[in-house]
Amino acid sequence: DEKDDIFVHVELKPEQRHYITLGETDFVIPAGTTIHSYSFDVNPENAPNGTYLNDIVFLKRSPVIMSESGIWTSVETGTTVAVKITVDGTEKVSYVLKGIYPKDTEVNQSVAVSFLASNNGNVDWQPEKIVLNFLNVDQQIVATSEIVGKYTPIFPAGKENGEKLVLVNPKLEEGEHSLQAIFYYKGESVGILNSKRMFSVFPKGTLKQSSEIDRVVTNKEIYTAGEKV
């Protein structure tokens, strides 16, 4: 039971955003209020079976202060609510690995690799590991990269020909290369794909870097002082 209004900011721990969508992230509890309800959505529609832990953090902030040096606020106290989501149902895991498409690059630059797959199941499918073998024109492996855990691409349930782009940095030398990808799921190798064409690694500065920003979009319309945009 506070004599003054309480300013509250709500956030999820970044590494634990599992199938939860927060309600309002900033609100005021009026002075004299003893109970305040807060709602959020749980939406694990296509989540694989398992248990997902989330920490929702409620931070009490001081009111926004206007001064000559700018706008500021401070965090005084906080509390965390642990939310456990258990998904249990009949999973239909069905996918087809379609292709891998490495892009031309330069020496000491990352290689962009597009993965194409169809997910015909009722849950999102994500390989637990992808091993990428880079081969020279003599089909000898000259470099190997691994994409593991949360960095592997996720293919949404029911989506045909889903394409996902991943950047890797195998530090290739100049020349022509091809790519082999080995996919692992639940501890087993579930597929091997080979690129259908060679890709080139050019000397530094060969490829013209040209781009422009045509628009900037923020993730929401209203922010509190001190909040990252």
XYZ file of N, CA and C in Angstrom:
687
model
N 0.853 -1.189 0.000
C 0.000 0.000 0.000
C 0.886 1.234 0.000
N 1.149 1.811 -1.144
C 2.062 2.936 -1.299
C 1.301 4.255 -1.239
N 1.991 5.311 -0.750
C 1.402 6.641 -0.712
C 1.515 7.338 -2.060
N 2.443 6.884 -2.900
C 2.648 7.469 -4.222
C 2.395 6.422 -5.301
N 2.133 6.910 -6.513
C 1.993 5.996 -7.649
C 3.284 5.205 -7.847
N 3.141 3.982 -8.323
C 4.306 3.127 -8.593
C 4.439 2.959 -10.101
N 5.601 3.272 -10.632
C 5.889 3.116 -12.053
C 6.597 1.778 -12.254
N 6.028 0.938 -13.118
C 6.530 -0.431 -13.282
C 6.922 -0.673 -14.736
N 8.074 -1.305 -14.920
C 8.521 -1.759 -16.250
C 8.624 -3.280 -16.214
N 8.152 -3.942 -17.287
C 8.130 -5.401 -17.355
C 8.970 -5.864 -18.538
N 9.767 -6.905 -18.329
C 10.573 -7.447 -19.421
C 10.830 -8.930 -19.197
N 11.131 -9.613 -20.292
C 11.548 -11.012 -20.237
C 13.058 -11.073 -20.326
N 13.657 -12.012 -19.616
C 15.090 -12.214 -19.796
C 15.342 -12.629 -21.240
N 16.297 -11.979 -21.929
C 16.478 -12.199 -23.370
C 16.667 -13.653 -23.768
N 17.374 -14.415 -22.943
C 17.676 -15.800 -23.307
C 16.512 -16.737 -23.005
N 15.403 -16.222 -22.487
C 14.304 -17.085 -22.065
C 12.971 -16.701 -22.697
N 12.986 -16.157 -23.886
C 11.734 -15.733 -24.515
C 11.089 -16.915 -25.235
N 10.525 -17.826 -24.437
C 9.963 -19.043 -24.994
C 8.444 -18.949 -25.065
N 7.910 -18.569 -26.208
C 6.482 -18.664 -26.486
C 5.625 -17.819 -25.544
N 6.175 -16.704 -25.084
C 5.421 -15.771 -24.256
C 5.432 -14.404 -24.915
N 4.252 -13.768 -24.971
C 4.148 -12.392 -25.445
C 3.634 -11.541 -24.293
N 4.434 -10.557 -23.905
C 4.055 -9.721 -22.777
C 2.877 -8.825 -23.131
N 2.141 -8.410 -22.083
C 1.136 -7.375 -22.252
C 1.834 -6.028 -22.269
N 1.246 -5.030 -21.628
C 1.904 -3.723 -21.582
C 3.217 -3.849 -20.811
N 4.256 -3.195 -21.312
C 5.574 -3.307 -20.689
C 5.865 -2.170 -19.717
N 5.016 -1.151 -19.712
C 5.156 -0.056 -18.750
C 3.769 0.369 -18.297
N 3.575 0.456 -16.991
C 2.282 0.871 -16.482
C 2.467 1.499 -15.103
N 1.402 2.111 -14.613
C 1.423 2.789 -13.320
C 0.400 2.140 -12.396
N 0.826 1.821 -11.181
C -0.089 1.336 -10.152
C -0.461 2.533 -9.280
N -1.712 2.942 -9.288
C -2.109 4.138 -8.530
C -1.857 3.986 -7.028
N -1.576 5.098 -6.391
C -1.371 5.105 -4.941
C -2.590 4.524 -4.232
N -2.329 3.720 -3.218
C -3.401 3.115 -2.436
C -3.877 1.774 -2.950
N -3.404 1.380 -4.138
C -3.813 0.097 -4.711
C -3.048 -1.048 -4.055
N -3.752 -2.100 -3.666
C -3.096 -3.245 -3.025
C -2.910 -4.418 -3.980
N -3.734 -4.492 -5.038
C -3.628 -5.589 -6.013
C -3.728 -5.011 -7.414
N -2.849 -5.467 -8.288
C -2.891 -5.036 -9.691
C -2.714 -6.271 -10.564
N -3.650 -6.508 -11.458
C -3.560 -7.691 -12.327
C -2.703 -7.378 -13.548
N -2.014 -8.407 -14.042
C -1.173 -8.259 -15.243
C -1.396 -9.476 -16.127
N -1.629 -9.243 -17.408
C -1.916 -10.330 -18.336
C -0.830 -10.449 -19.398
N -0.544 -11.677 -19.809
C 0.370 -11.943 -20.909
C -0.121 -13.174 -21.645
N 0.331 -13.343 -22.874
C -0.117 -14.451 -23.704
C 0.913 -15.574 -23.727
N 0.425 -16.789 -23.655
C 1.242 -17.987 -23.832
C 0.802 -18.630 -25.139
N 1.715 -18.722 -26.104
C 1.320 -19.194 -27.437
C 2.304 -20.202 -28.025
N 2.384 -21.389 -27.406
C 3.291 -22.429 -27.924
C 2.627 -23.306 -28.983
N 1.944 -22.674 -29.958
C 1.145 -23.444 -30.907
C 1.953 -24.513 -31.648
N 3.148 -24.135 -32.119
C 3.951 -25.065 -32.910
C 5.204 -25.536 -32.169
N 5.192 -25.394 -30.859
C 6.371 -25.750 -30.072
C 6.515 -27.263 -29.952
N 7.730 -27.771 -30.094
C 7.964 -29.200 -29.820
C 7.667 -29.525 -28.355
N 7.339 -30.768 -28.082
C 7.086 -31.184 -26.699
C 8.301 -30.883 -25.835
N 8.017 -30.461 -24.615
C 9.113 -30.157 -23.698
C 8.675 -29.135 -22.667
N 9.607 -28.748 -21.808
C 9.358 -27.752 -20.767
C 10.186 -26.510 -21.061
N 9.541 -25.357 -21.023
C 10.190 -24.089 -21.361
C 10.076 -23.151 -20.165
N 11.202 -22.636 -19.707
C 11.248 -21.770 -18.536
C 11.382 -20.311 -18.964
N 10.599 -19.462 -18.339
C 10.635 -18.031 -18.610
C 10.664 -17.269 -17.293
N 11.434 -16.200 -17.245
C 11.438 -15.303 -16.098
C 10.888 -13.958 -16.535
N 9.752 -13.557 -15.966
C 9.183 -12.246 -16.224
C 9.633 -11.327 -15.093
N 10.318 -10.255 -15.442
C 10.910 -9.360 -14.451
C 10.071 -8.085 -14.345
N 9.637 -7.766 -13.126
C 8.888 -6.536 -12.842
C 9.823 -5.580 -12.095
N 10.081 -4.424 -12.689
C 11.006 -3.455 -12.120
C 10.261 -2.207 -11.679
N 10.447 -1.819 -10.440
C 9.878 -0.573 -9.933
C 10.827 0.556 -10.288
N 10.302 1.571 -10.973
C 11.139 2.689 -11.406
C 10.681 3.973 -10.731
N 11.630 4.873 -10.577
C 11.265 6.200 -10.098
C 10.576 6.957 -11.223
N 9.782 7.968 -10.907
C 9.135 8.751 -11.966
C 10.160 9.397 -12.885
N 9.741 9.700 -14.099
C 10.618 10.365 -15.059
C 10.943 11.762 -14.567
N 12.236 12.100 -14.578
C 12.700 13.413 -14.116
C 13.135 14.243 -15.315
N 12.619 15.450 -15.406
C 13.030 16.378 -16.453
C 14.040 17.351 -15.848
N 15.201 17.449 -16.482
C 16.214 18.380 -16.000
C 16.972 18.965 -17.177
N 17.859 19.898 -16.891
C 18.638 20.514 -17.957
C 19.582 19.519 -18.615
N 19.962 18.498 -17.873
C 20.894 17.496 -18.411
C 20.182 16.416 -19.206
N 18.840 16.434 -19.246
C 18.118 15.442 -20.032
C 16.990 14.802 -19.242
N 16.489 13.708 -19.790
C 15.403 12.961 -19.158
C 15.989 11.686 -18.572
N 15.668 11.392 -17.319
C 16.225 10.179 -16.745
C 15.262 9.566 -15.725
N 15.492 8.311 -15.481
C 14.761 7.595 -14.445
C 15.711 6.556 -13.863
N 15.371 5.957 -12.757
C 16.248 4.962 -12.152
C 15.426 3.773 -11.684
N 16.073 2.611 -11.664
C 15.435 1.395 -11.174
C 15.728 1.271 -9.692
N 14.672 1.075 -8.895
C 14.853 0.996 -7.453
C 14.852 -0.457 -6.977
N 13.787 -1.166 -7.293
C 13.678 -2.557 -6.849
C 13.024 -3.381 -7.957
N 13.005 -4.677 -7.772
C 12.378 -5.535 -8.772
C 12.028 -6.884 -8.191
N 11.173 -7.581 -8.900
C 10.841 -8.946 -8.522
C 10.679 -9.766 -9.787
N 10.909 -11.059 -9.690
C 10.862 -11.944 -10.853
C 9.819 -13.034 -10.644
N 9.019 -13.249 -11.682
C 8.030 -14.324 -11.655
C 8.487 -15.405 -12.627
N 8.664 -16.611 -12.121
C 9.090 -17.730 -12.965
C 7.853 -18.401 -13.568
N 7.870 -18.546 -14.880
C 6.748 -19.176 -15.585
C 7.264 -20.414 -16.307
N 6.681 -21.555 -16.035
C 7.074 -22.807 -16.689
C 5.953 -23.242 -17.624
N 6.314 -23.448 -18.889
C 5.345 -23.901 -19.886
C 5.689 -25.334 -20.272
N 4.738 -26.219 -20.126
C 4.939 -27.612 -20.520
C 4.071 -27.915 -21.735
N 4.708 -28.368 -22.789
C 4.003 -28.724 -24.015
C 3.997 -30.240 -24.134
N 2.804 -30.810 -24.214
C 2.682 -32.267 -24.263
C 1.548 -32.609 -25.225
N 1.865 -33.276 -26.283
C 0.844 -33.632 -27.261
C 1.444 -34.564 -28.298
N 0.680 -34.823 -29.324
C 1.145 -35.706 -30.386
C 1.916 -34.893 -31.423
N 3.186 -35.142 -31.501
C 4.028 -34.441 -32.458
C 4.067 -35.191 -33.789
N 3.982 -34.412 -34.844
C 4.217 -34.968 -36.166
C 5.424 -34.244 -36.742
N 6.568 -34.919 -36.699
C 7.800 -34.344 -37.230
C 7.999 -34.879 -38.645
N 7.884 -34.001 -39.612
C 8.006 -34.413 -41.014
C 8.621 -33.268 -41.805
N 9.795 -33.489 -42.360
C 10.488 -32.424 -43.081
C 11.261 -33.013 -44.250
N 11.545 -32.151 -45.214
C 12.339 -32.546 -46.376
C 13.426 -31.496 -46.574
N 14.676 -31.927 -46.556
C 15.792 -31.024 -46.821
C 15.915 -30.840 -48.330
N 15.826 -29.603 -48.793
C 15.748 -29.349 -50.221
C 17.067 -28.917 -50.856
N 17.818 -28.051 -50.192
C 19.039 -27.569 -50.837
C 19.807 -26.590 -49.975
N 21.085 -26.393 -50.335
C 21.938 -25.385 -49.697
C 22.551 -24.526 -50.795
N 22.630 -23.228 -50.530
C 23.058 -22.297 -51.570
C 24.037 -21.273 -50.984
N 25.350 -21.561 -51.083
C 26.341 -20.589 -50.613
C 26.498 -19.441 -51.605
N 26.766 -18.257 -51.081
C 26.921 -17.070 -51.912
C 28.403 -16.740 -52.098
N 28.728 -16.107 -53.232
C 30.095 -15.638 -53.455
C 30.508 -14.675 -52.347
N 31.797 -14.673 -52.040
C 32.286 -13.818 -50.971
C 33.719 -13.373 -51.278
N 34.363 -12.774 -50.293
C 35.749 -12.333 -50.428
C 36.602 -12.963 -49.334
N 37.912 -12.916 -49.524
C 38.852 -13.425 -48.525
C 38.619 -12.703 -47.194
N 38.583 -13.469 -46.107
C 38.393 -12.952 -44.747
C 36.995 -12.395 -44.497
N 36.048 -12.686 -45.386
C 34.663 -12.278 -45.169
C 33.797 -13.507 -44.898
N 32.667 -13.286 -44.265
C 31.748 -14.390 -43.971
C 31.131 -14.934 -45.257
N 30.692 -16.182 -45.170
C 29.968 -16.817 -46.277
C 28.490 -16.890 -45.898
N 27.630 -16.361 -46.746
C 26.190 -16.451 -46.521
C 25.678 -17.743 -47.152
N 25.001 -18.558 -46.352
C 24.477 -19.842 -46.822
C 22.965 -19.864 -46.630
N 22.225 -20.117 -47.712
C 20.775 -20.266 -47.629
C 20.425 -21.749 -47.526
N 19.557 -22.076 -46.556
C 19.080 -23.437 -46.373
C 17.612 -23.483 -46.804
N 17.286 -24.459 -47.635
C 15.916 -24.607 -48.117
C 15.359 -25.938 -47.632
N 14.188 -25.892 -46.979
C 13.567 -27.118 -46.471
C 12.056 -26.928 -46.392
N 11.333 -28.028 -46.465
C 9.884 -28.022 -46.279
C 9.556 -28.736 -44.979
N 8.707 -28.120 -44.186
C 8.276 -28.718 -42.926
C 6.799 -29.084 -43.049
N 6.528 -30.370 -43.181
C 5.161 -30.851 -43.338
C 4.541 -31.310 -42.022
N 5.265 -31.089 -40.915
C 4.768 -31.536 -39.616
C 3.908 -30.491 -38.934
N 3.550 -30.771 -37.669
C 2.721 -29.842 -36.900
C 3.501 -29.112 -35.820
N 4.835 -29.251 -35.825
C 5.696 -28.518 -34.896
C 6.843 -27.891 -35.679
N 7.332 -26.764 -35.176
C 8.509 -26.162 -35.796
C 9.666 -27.155 -35.736
N 10.466 -27.177 -36.806
C 11.601 -28.103 -36.823
C 12.901 -27.314 -36.869
N 13.824 -27.692 -35.979
C 15.128 -27.045 -35.905
C 16.199 -28.111 -35.703
N 17.121 -28.247 -36.657
C 18.213 -29.199 -36.444
C 19.045 -28.764 -35.251
N 19.558 -29.735 -34.497
C 20.347 -29.366 -33.324
C 21.776 -28.968 -33.699
N 22.209 -29.412 -34.882
C 23.566 -29.051 -35.340
C 23.653 -29.221 -36.848
N 24.411 -28.336 -37.490
C 24.727 -28.484 -38.914
C 26.239 -28.350 -39.067
N 26.850 -29.364 -39.642
C 28.287 -29.328 -39.931
C 28.475 -28.951 -41.399
N 29.237 -27.899 -41.637
C 29.484 -27.425 -42.996
C 30.929 -27.729 -43.393
N 31.076 -28.542 -44.422
C 32.397 -28.850 -44.975
C 32.606 -28.060 -46.266
N 33.650 -27.259 -46.304
C 33.988 -26.479 -47.494
C 35.078 -27.209 -48.274
N 34.830 -27.426 -49.560
C 35.734 -28.217 -50.391
C 36.314 -27.359 -51.513
N 37.558 -27.696 -51.908
C 38.176 -26.996 -53.035
C 37.798 -27.697 -54.344
N 38.411 -27.261 -55.443
C 38.062 -27.824 -56.758
C 38.447 -29.294 -56.867
N 39.364 -29.764 -56.016
C 39.752 -31.180 -56.000
C 38.904 -31.995 -55.040
N 37.844 -31.367 -54.524
C 36.910 -32.021 -53.597
C 37.582 -32.452 -52.302
N 38.562 -31.679 -51.889
C 39.211 -31.888 -50.598
C 38.645 -30.884 -49.595
N 38.387 -31.343 -48.378
C 37.866 -30.444 -47.336
C 38.982 -29.506 -46.884
N 38.746 -28.203 -47.026
C 39.754 -27.211 -46.647
C 39.346 -26.428 -45.404
N 38.081 -26.524 -45.011
C 37.613 -25.829 -43.809
C 36.289 -26.457 -43.367
N 36.023 -26.381 -42.065
C 34.783 -26.901 -41.503
C 34.222 -25.903 -40.496
N 32.940 -25.678 -40.570
C 32.251 -24.821 -39.605
C 31.070 -25.586 -39.022
N 30.682 -25.229 -37.807
C 29.513 -25.843 -37.174
C 28.526 -24.766 -36.749
N 27.257 -25.037 -37.005
C 26.171 -24.192 -36.505
C 25.444 -25.027 -35.459
N 25.377 -24.527 -34.234
C 24.911 -25.359 -33.123
C 23.819 -24.634 -32.332
N 22.889 -25.427 -31.800
C 21.912 -24.929 -30.845
C 21.008 -23.851 -31.401
N 20.894 -22.756 -30.667
C 19.943 -21.698 -31.033
C 20.325 -20.978 -32.320
N 21.528 -21.227 -32.826
C 21.964 -20.557 -34.054
C 21.562 -21.319 -35.311
N 21.055 -22.530 -35.175
C 20.607 -23.265 -36.366
C 19.266 -22.709 -36.830
N 18.962 -22.795 -38.118
C 17.705 -22.229 -38.631
C 16.488 -22.997 -38.135
N 15.389 -22.270 -37.935
C 14.113 -22.870 -37.533
C 13.160 -22.829 -38.721
N 12.580 -23.978 -39.046
C 11.630 -24.060 -40.150
C 10.218 -24.214 -39.582
N 9.345 -23.213 -39.805
C 8.009 -23.218 -39.203
C 7.145 -24.387 -39.674
N 6.290 -24.845 -38.787
C 5.384 -25.957 -39.100
C 4.483 -25.608 -40.278
N 4.323 -26.579 -41.180
C 3.401 -26.422 -42.297
C 3.881 -25.555 -43.434
N 5.136 -25.127 -43.410
C 5.629 -24.223 -44.456
C 6.432 -24.987 -45.497
N 6.004 -24.842 -46.750
C 6.716 -25.453 -47.873
C 7.853 -24.539 -48.329
N 8.979 -25.136 -48.656
C 10.113 -24.413 -49.240
C 10.505 -23.188 -48.415
N 10.627 -23.398 -47.104
C 11.102 -22.315 -46.247
C 12.591 -22.101 -46.440
N 12.995 -20.845 -46.571
C 14.406 -20.527 -46.803
C 14.948 -19.704 -45.641
N 16.094 -20.119 -45.103
C 16.720 -19.431 -43.987
C 18.180 -19.142 -44.330
N 18.631 -17.945 -43.983
C 19.992 -17.508 -44.293
C 20.830 -17.489 -43.025
N 22.033 -18.065 -43.104
C 22.951 -18.098 -41.973
C 24.325 -17.634 -42.454
N 25.025 -16.867 -41.613
C 26.385 -16.423 -41.923
C 27.395 -17.248 -41.131
N 28.427 -17.728 -41.809
C 29.525 -18.454 -41.159
C 30.844 -17.863 -41.651
N 31.894 -18.079 -40.897
C 33.191 -17.517 -41.275
C 34.273 -18.597 -41.248
N 34.373 -19.377 -42.323
C 35.351 -20.474 -42.353
C 36.768 -20.040 -42.718
N 36.967 -18.720 -43.018
C 38.288 -18.185 -43.375
C 38.872 -18.914 -44.595
N 38.160 -18.826 -45.693
C 38.576 -19.509 -46.917
C 39.596 -18.691 -47.696
N 40.455 -19.402 -48.403
C 41.404 -18.748 -49.289
C 40.739 -18.464 -50.636
N 41.375 -17.626 -51.413
C 40.847 -17.261 -52.724
C 40.714 -18.499 -53.619
N 39.622 -18.554 -54.384
C 39.425 -19.673 -55.303
C 37.984 -20.130 -55.353
N 37.777 -21.243 -56.061
C 36.450 -21.833 -56.205
C 36.236 -22.902 -55.134
N 35.025 -22.924 -54.573
C 34.716 -23.878 -53.511
C 33.313 -24.431 -53.696
N 33.069 -25.575 -53.081
C 31.724 -26.130 -52.976
C 31.445 -26.404 -51.506
N 30.203 -26.766 -51.210
C 29.806 -26.906 -49.813
C 29.008 -28.183 -49.597
N 29.291 -28.845 -48.488
C 28.522 -30.007 -48.038
C 27.988 -29.703 -46.644
N 26.702 -29.987 -46.420
C 26.082 -29.744 -45.118
C 25.547 -31.054 -44.552
N 25.911 -31.361 -43.307
C 25.427 -32.562 -42.617
C 24.523 -32.108 -41.476
N 23.276 -32.555 -41.494
C 22.273 -32.134 -40.512
C 22.136 -33.184 -39.412
N 22.057 -32.704 -38.155
C 21.884 -33.597 -37.005
C 20.609 -33.218 -36.251
N 19.874 -34.243 -35.826
C 18.650 -34.030 -35.063
C 18.506 -35.163 -34.057
N 18.347 -34.806 -32.802
C 18.239 -35.777 -31.706
C 19.414 -36.754 -31.694
N 20.604 -36.197 -31.895
C 21.829 -36.978 -31.774
C 22.218 -37.805 -32.976
N 21.440 -37.729 -34.051
C 21.734 -38.554 -35.228
C 21.847 -37.696 -36.483
N 22.649 -38.175 -37.424
C 22.714 -37.533 -38.728
C 21.438 -37.860 -39.497
N 20.734 -36.811 -39.969
C 19.449 -37.036 -40.630
C 19.457 -36.624 -42.103
N 20.580 -36.160 -42.580
C 20.619 -35.785 -43.993
C 21.913 -35.099 -44.371
N 22.315 -35.282 -45.625
C 23.512 -34.630 -46.172
C 23.118 -33.964 -47.481
N 23.456 -32.694 -47.617
C 23.201 -31.962 -48.847
C 24.501 -31.404 -49.399
N 24.612 -31.378 -50.711
C 25.767 -30.788 -51.381
C 25.298 -29.649 -52.277
N 26.057 -28.562 -52.287
C 25.695 -27.443 -53.144
C 25.772 -27.875 -54.604
N 24.848 -27.358 -55.402
C 24.768 -27.767 -56.796
C 25.768 -27.025 -57.689
N 26.345 -25.969 -57.176
C 27.317 -25.227 -57.964
C 28.466 -24.771 -57.077
N 29.573 -24.434 -57.696
C 30.705 -23.868 -56.970
C 30.391 -22.409 -56.627
N 31.020 -21.913 -55.591
C 30.939 -20.486 -55.305
C 32.369 -19.940 -55.215
N 32.513 -18.652 -55.418
C 33.840 -18.043 -55.535
C 34.209 -17.249 -54.295
N 35.490 -17.330 -53.936
C 36.059 -16.466 -52.909
C 37.042 -15.531 -53.621
N 36.691 -14.256 -53.696
C 37.470 -13.276 -54.445
C 38.466 -12.551 -53.537
N 39.470 -11.899 -54.141
C 40.358 -11.041 -53.348
C 39.560 -9.936 -52.675
N 40.071 -9.444 -51.562
C 39.391 -8.399 -50.805
C 39.172 -7.167 -51.676
N 37.953 -6.651 -51.660
C 37.636 -5.446 -52.420
C 37.085 -5.694 -53.808
N 37.015 -6.979 -54.217
C 36.538 -7.295 -55.570
C 35.044 -7.030 -55.712
N 34.276 -7.513 -54.741
C 32.828 -7.344 -54.808
C 32.463 -5.950 -54.331
N 31.701 -5.249 -55.113
C 31.289 -3.903 -54.768
C 30.268 -3.944 -53.643
N 30.564 -3.260 -52.564
C 29.647 -3.185 -51.446
C 28.731 -1.981 -51.655
N 27.495 -2.219 -51.967
C 26.571 -1.131 -52.257
C 25.221 -1.425 -51.625
N 24.762 -0.487 -50.803
C 23.454 -0.656 -50.172
C 22.934 0.694 -49.735
N 21.676 0.734 -49.410
C 21.073 1.955 -48.898
C 19.955 1.602 -47.942
N 19.669 2.512 -47.034
C 18.578 2.329 -46.074
C 17.366 3.057 -46.615
N 16.281 2.310 -46.843
C 15.101 2.958 -47.411
C 14.060 3.304 -46.355
N 14.160 2.698 -45.160
C 13.256 3.090 -44.086
C 13.768 2.530 -42.772
N 13.315 3.118 -41.678
C 13.655 2.659 -40.337
C 12.351 2.471 -39.577
N 12.194 1.303 -38.940
C 10.971 0.994 -38.209
C 11.345 0.643 -36.775
N 10.672 1.248 -35.799
C 10.896 0.911 -34.392
C 9.957 -0.215 -33.983
N 10.301 -0.884 -32.876
C 9.513 -2.046 -32.469
C 8.217 -1.679 -31.746
N 8.081 -0.421 -31.338
C 6.822 0.053 -30.778
C 6.805 1.571 -30.838
N 5.693 2.190 -30.418
C 5.520 3.623 -30.618
C 5.869 4.445 -29.380
N 5.710 3.899 -28.194
C 5.905 4.660 -26.966
C 6.994 4.006 -26.134
N 7.908 4.828 -25.610
C 9.014 4.331 -24.786
C 9.089 5.153 -23.492
N 9.651 4.519 -22.479
C 9.918 5.251 -21.247
C 11.356 5.721 -21.256
N 11.636 6.742 -20.471
C 12.998 7.272 -20.428
C 13.971 6.205 -19.980
N 15.094 6.106 -20.681
C 16.124 5.136 -20.346
C 15.959 3.793 -21.008
N 14.823 3.575 -21.668
C 14.572 2.287 -22.327
C 15.270 2.244 -23.685
N 15.842 1.105 -24.006
C 16.507 0.952 -25.292
C 15.478 0.844 -26.419
N 15.798 1.491 -27.536
C 14.925 1.468 -28.697
C 15.515 0.542 -29.738
